[in-house]
XYZ file of C-alpha atoms in Angstrom:
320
model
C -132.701 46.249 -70.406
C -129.750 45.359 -72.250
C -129.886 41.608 -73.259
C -125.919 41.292 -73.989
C -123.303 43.542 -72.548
C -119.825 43.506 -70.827
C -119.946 43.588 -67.436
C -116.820 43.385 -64.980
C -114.793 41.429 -67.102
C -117.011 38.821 -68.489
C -119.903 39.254 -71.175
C -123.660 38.541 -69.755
C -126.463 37.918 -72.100
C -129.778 36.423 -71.298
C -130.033 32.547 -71.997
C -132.472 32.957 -74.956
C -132.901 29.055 -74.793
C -134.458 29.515 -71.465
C -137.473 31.906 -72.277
C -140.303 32.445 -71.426
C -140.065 30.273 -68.483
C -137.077 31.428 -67.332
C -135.325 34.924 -67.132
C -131.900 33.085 -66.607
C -128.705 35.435 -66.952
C -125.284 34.068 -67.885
C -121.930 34.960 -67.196
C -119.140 34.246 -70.124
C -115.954 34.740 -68.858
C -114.294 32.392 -72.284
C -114.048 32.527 -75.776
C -115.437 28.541 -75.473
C -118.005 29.692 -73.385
C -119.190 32.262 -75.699
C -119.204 29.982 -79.058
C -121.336 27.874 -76.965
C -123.541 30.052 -75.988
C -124.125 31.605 -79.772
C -124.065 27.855 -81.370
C -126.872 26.858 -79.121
C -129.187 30.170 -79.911
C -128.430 30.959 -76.201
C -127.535 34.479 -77.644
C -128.864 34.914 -81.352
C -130.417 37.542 -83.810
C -128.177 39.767 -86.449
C -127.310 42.652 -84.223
C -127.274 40.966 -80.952
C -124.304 38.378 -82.780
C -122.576 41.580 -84.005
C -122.233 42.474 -80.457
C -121.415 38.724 -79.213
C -118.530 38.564 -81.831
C -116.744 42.322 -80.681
C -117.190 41.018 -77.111
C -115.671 37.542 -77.885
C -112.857 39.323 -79.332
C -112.203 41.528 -76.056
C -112.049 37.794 -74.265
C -109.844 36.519 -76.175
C -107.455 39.673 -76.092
C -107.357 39.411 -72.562
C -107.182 35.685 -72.436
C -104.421 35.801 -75.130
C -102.633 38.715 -74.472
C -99.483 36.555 -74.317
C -99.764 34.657 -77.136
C -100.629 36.293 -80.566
C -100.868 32.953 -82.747
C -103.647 31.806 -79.663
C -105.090 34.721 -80.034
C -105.535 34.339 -83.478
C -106.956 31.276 -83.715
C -110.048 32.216 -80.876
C -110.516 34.947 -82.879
C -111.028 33.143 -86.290
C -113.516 30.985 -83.988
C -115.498 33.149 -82.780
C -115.905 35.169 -86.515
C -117.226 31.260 -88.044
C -119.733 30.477 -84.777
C -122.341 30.383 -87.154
C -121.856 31.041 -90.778
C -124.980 32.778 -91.882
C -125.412 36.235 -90.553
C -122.571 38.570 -91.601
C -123.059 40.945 -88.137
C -120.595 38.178 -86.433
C -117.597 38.125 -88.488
C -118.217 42.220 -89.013
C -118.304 42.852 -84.881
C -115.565 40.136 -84.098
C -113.175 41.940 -87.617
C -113.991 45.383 -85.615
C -113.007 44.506 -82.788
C -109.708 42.419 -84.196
C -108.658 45.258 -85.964
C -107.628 46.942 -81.971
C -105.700 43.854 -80.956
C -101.894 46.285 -81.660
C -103.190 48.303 -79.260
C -103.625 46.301 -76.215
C -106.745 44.277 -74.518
C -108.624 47.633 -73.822
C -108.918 49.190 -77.136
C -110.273 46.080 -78.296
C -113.111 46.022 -75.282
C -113.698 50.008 -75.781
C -114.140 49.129 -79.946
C -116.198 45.991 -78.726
C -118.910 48.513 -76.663
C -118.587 50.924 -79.249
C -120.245 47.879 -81.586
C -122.822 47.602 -78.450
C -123.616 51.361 -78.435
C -123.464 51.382 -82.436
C -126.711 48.824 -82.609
C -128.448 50.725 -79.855
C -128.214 53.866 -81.690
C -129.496 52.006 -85.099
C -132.462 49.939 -83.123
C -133.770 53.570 -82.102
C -133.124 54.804 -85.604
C -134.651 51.863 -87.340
C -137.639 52.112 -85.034
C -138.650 55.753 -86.332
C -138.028 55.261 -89.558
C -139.692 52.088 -89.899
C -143.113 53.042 -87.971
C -142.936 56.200 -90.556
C -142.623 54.032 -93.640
C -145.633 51.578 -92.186
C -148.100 54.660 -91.520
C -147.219 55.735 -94.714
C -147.652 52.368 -96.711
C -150.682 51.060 -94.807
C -152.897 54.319 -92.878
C -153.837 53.871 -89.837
C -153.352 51.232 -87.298
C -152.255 48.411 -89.755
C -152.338 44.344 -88.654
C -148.983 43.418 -88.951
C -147.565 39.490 -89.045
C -143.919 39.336 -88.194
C -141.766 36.471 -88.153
C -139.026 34.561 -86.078
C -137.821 37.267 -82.621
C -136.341 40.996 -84.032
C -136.984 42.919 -80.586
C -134.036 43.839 -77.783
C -133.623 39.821 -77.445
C -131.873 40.193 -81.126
C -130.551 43.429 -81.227
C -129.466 44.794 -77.603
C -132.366 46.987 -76.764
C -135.327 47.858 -78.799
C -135.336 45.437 -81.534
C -135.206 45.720 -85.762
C -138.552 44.879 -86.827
C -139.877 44.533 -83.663
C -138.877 48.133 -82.808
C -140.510 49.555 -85.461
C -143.872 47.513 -83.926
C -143.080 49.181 -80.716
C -142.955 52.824 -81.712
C -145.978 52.195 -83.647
C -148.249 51.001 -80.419
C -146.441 53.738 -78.404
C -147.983 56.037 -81.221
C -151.279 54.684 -80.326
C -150.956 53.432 -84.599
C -151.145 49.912 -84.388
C -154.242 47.281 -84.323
C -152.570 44.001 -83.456
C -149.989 41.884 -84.496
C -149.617 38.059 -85.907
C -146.207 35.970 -84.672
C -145.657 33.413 -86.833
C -144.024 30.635 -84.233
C -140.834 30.354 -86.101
C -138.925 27.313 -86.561
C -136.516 26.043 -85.259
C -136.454 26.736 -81.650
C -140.209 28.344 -81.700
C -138.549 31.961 -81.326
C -141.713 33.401 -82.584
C -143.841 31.734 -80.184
C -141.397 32.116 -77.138
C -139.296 35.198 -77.881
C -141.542 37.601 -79.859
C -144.369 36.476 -77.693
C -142.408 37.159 -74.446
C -141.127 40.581 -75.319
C -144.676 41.966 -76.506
C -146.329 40.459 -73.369
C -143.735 42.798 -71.444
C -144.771 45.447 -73.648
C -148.613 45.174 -73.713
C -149.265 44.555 -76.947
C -151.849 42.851 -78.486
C -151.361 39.831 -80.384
C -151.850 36.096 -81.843
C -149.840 33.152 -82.744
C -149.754 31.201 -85.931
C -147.964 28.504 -87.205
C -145.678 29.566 -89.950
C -147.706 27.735 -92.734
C -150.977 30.025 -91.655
C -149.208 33.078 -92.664
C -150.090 33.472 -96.402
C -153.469 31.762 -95.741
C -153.869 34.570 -93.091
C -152.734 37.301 -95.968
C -154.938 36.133 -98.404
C -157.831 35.764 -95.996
C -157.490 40.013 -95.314
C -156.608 39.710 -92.020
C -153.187 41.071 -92.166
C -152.082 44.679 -93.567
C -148.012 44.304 -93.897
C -145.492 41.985 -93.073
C -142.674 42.981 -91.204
C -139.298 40.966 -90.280
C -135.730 41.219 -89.953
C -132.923 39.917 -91.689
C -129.077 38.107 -91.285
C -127.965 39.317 -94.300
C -129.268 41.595 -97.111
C -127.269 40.946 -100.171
C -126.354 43.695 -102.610
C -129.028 43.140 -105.014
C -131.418 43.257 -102.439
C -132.002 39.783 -101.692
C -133.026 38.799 -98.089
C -131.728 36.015 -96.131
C -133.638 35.803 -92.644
C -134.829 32.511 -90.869
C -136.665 29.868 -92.220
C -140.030 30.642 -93.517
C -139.309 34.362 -94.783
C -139.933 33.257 -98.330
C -143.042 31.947 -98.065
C -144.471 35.016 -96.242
C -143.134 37.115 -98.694
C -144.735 34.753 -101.365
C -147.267 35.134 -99.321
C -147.493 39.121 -99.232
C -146.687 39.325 -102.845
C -150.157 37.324 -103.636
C -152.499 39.293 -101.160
C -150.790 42.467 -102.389
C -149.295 43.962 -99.090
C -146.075 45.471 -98.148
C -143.062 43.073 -97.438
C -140.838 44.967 -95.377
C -137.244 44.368 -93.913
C -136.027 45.781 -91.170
C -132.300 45.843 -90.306
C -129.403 47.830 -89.349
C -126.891 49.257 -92.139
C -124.321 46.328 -90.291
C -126.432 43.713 -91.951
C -126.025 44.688 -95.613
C -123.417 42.788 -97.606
C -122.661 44.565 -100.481
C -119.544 42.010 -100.540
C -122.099 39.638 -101.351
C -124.012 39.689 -104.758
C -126.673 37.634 -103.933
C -128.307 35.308 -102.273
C -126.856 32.341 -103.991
C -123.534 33.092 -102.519
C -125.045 32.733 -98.759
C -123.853 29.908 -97.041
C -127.003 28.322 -95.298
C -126.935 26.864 -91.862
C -128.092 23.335 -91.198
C -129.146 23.270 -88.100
C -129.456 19.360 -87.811
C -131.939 17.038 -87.109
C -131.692 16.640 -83.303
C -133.603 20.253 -82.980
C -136.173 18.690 -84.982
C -136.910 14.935 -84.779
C -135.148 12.378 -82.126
C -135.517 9.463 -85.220
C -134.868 9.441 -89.034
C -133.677 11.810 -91.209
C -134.510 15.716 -91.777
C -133.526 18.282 -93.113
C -133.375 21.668 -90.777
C -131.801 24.885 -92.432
C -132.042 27.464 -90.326
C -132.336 30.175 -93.014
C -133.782 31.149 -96.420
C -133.428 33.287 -99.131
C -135.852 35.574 -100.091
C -135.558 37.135 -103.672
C -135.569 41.090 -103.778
C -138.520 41.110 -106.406
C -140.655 39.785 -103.400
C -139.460 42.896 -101.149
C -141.110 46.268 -100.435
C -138.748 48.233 -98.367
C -135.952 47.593 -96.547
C -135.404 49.713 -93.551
C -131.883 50.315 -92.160
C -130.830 52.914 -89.031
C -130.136 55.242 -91.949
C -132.196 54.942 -94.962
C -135.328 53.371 -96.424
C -134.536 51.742 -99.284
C -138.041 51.094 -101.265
C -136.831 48.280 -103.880
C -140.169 47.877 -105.394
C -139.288 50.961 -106.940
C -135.817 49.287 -108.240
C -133.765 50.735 -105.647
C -130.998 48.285 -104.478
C -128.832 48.798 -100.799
């Protein structure tokens, strides 16, 4: 099941907002409609925004055809949705770079982003449940955080992948979702997808994780990531940081998993990440809060990171 994709002119995702109590498909036939549906985390996760941002491009190259400086301007829309993960700018600059040669080079470039993180998920999901047998024996506990499975990245999934291979290798025990704030994702996405799947597994609030860790009960932690800076840094949702503070203490692996689209090597580090505010509506309906949607975690706390083509093991002082 592909959870974004072009289909007879208009680009159909499934309303993430919606799950698990609803399997509610959309139709985006706008460049509007799609920035809506990305700004409310109807379509969301690195690779799965890569994808949103190449097909908002092929909208607005058909909508615009007419009208370059229009076109423009949807275009720089759709690249700033959300300012965080780098996949959207990348997909929506791919597929902008077609626009002199007519509304269906930009669409075929836009499912050649599609087909692009499909091949990576099934890349990343090899080479990941290789680097986890290899780090923690057999059948390891894993605790993974926020939603990383086809939801997020077309088909398949980052980190999520990797935990599917490894229960379709018969090599995994169980697995811990931390709930993931905001929006619950863990607790509604990542639970939803390995319900489908049959897999074992528990949910925690975010703040058990370390205890969790340090009580033995889990063998690895693995997530995704929005960005991965050049020095290795790690910026993923909210809560990352303190699992990997987490891992660090008990002494288990900390590992990353994300397509080559999500490394920044533009970016030095995680300082120069722009973090999303998500508000406090999604939070609180009185007072103040404060609600970032991401953090940053430092590449000292990380393992491995695990792209489609390489694992790059930066407790060894390797950098992406």
């Amino acid at each position: 099941m592909r959870t974004i994709d072009w289909v007879n002119g208009a680009v159909e995702i499934i309303d993430q907002t919606a799950l698990p109590g609803e399997e509610r498909v959309l139709r985006l036939h706008t460049v509007g409609e799609l920035i809506a549906a990305i700004q409310s985390l109807a379509v969301r996760g690195a690779p799965a925004l890569g994808v949103a941002g190449a097909f908002g491009v092929a909208l607005a190259a058909r909508i615009h055809v007419d009208d370059p400086v229009a076109l423009a301007v949807a275009v720089r829309k759709v690249e700033t949705a959300r300012p965080t993960a780098v996949n959207l700018a990348r997909g929506a600059q791919r597929a902008a770079a077609l626009i002199p040669h007519g509304p269906e080079a930009v669409l075929a470039e836009a499912c050649a982003v599609r087909d692009s993180e499909i091949a990576a998920s099934a890349a990343m999901a090899q080479l990941g449940a290789d680097l986890v047998a290899q780090l923690c024996g057999a059948r390891p506990r894993l605790l993974t955080h926020c939603n990383t499975g086809g939801l997020a990245a077309v088909t398949v999934g980052t980190a999520l992948g990797v935990v599917g291979e490894l229960h379709h290798r018969g090599r995994l025990a169980g697995v811990i979702a931390s709930e993931t704030r905001p929006l619950l994702q863990g607790a509604r996405l990542t639970s939803w997808e390995l319900t489908r799947w049959g897999i074992e597994h528990r949910i925690a609030v975010d703040s058990a994780g370390p205890f969790l860790m340090a009580r033995g009960e889990v063998d690895a932690v693995i997530l995704g990531a929005d960005r991965i800076c050049a020095n290795g840094d790690v910026i993923n949702k909210i809560g990352t940081y303190s699992h990997a503070l987490g891992a660090k203490r008990a002494g288990i692996p900390f590992i990353v998993v994300a397509p080559e689209s999500t490394v920044d090597l533009g970016t030095p580090s995680g300082a120069h990440v722009e973090i999303e505010d998500r508000g406090a509506a999604e939070i609180t309906a009185w007072g103040e809060a404060v609600n970032p949607a991401f953090d940053i975690t430092p590449a000292d706390l990380v393992t491995a990171i695990v792209t489609d083509r390489r694992v790059i093991r930066v407790d060894r002082g390797q950098t992406p």
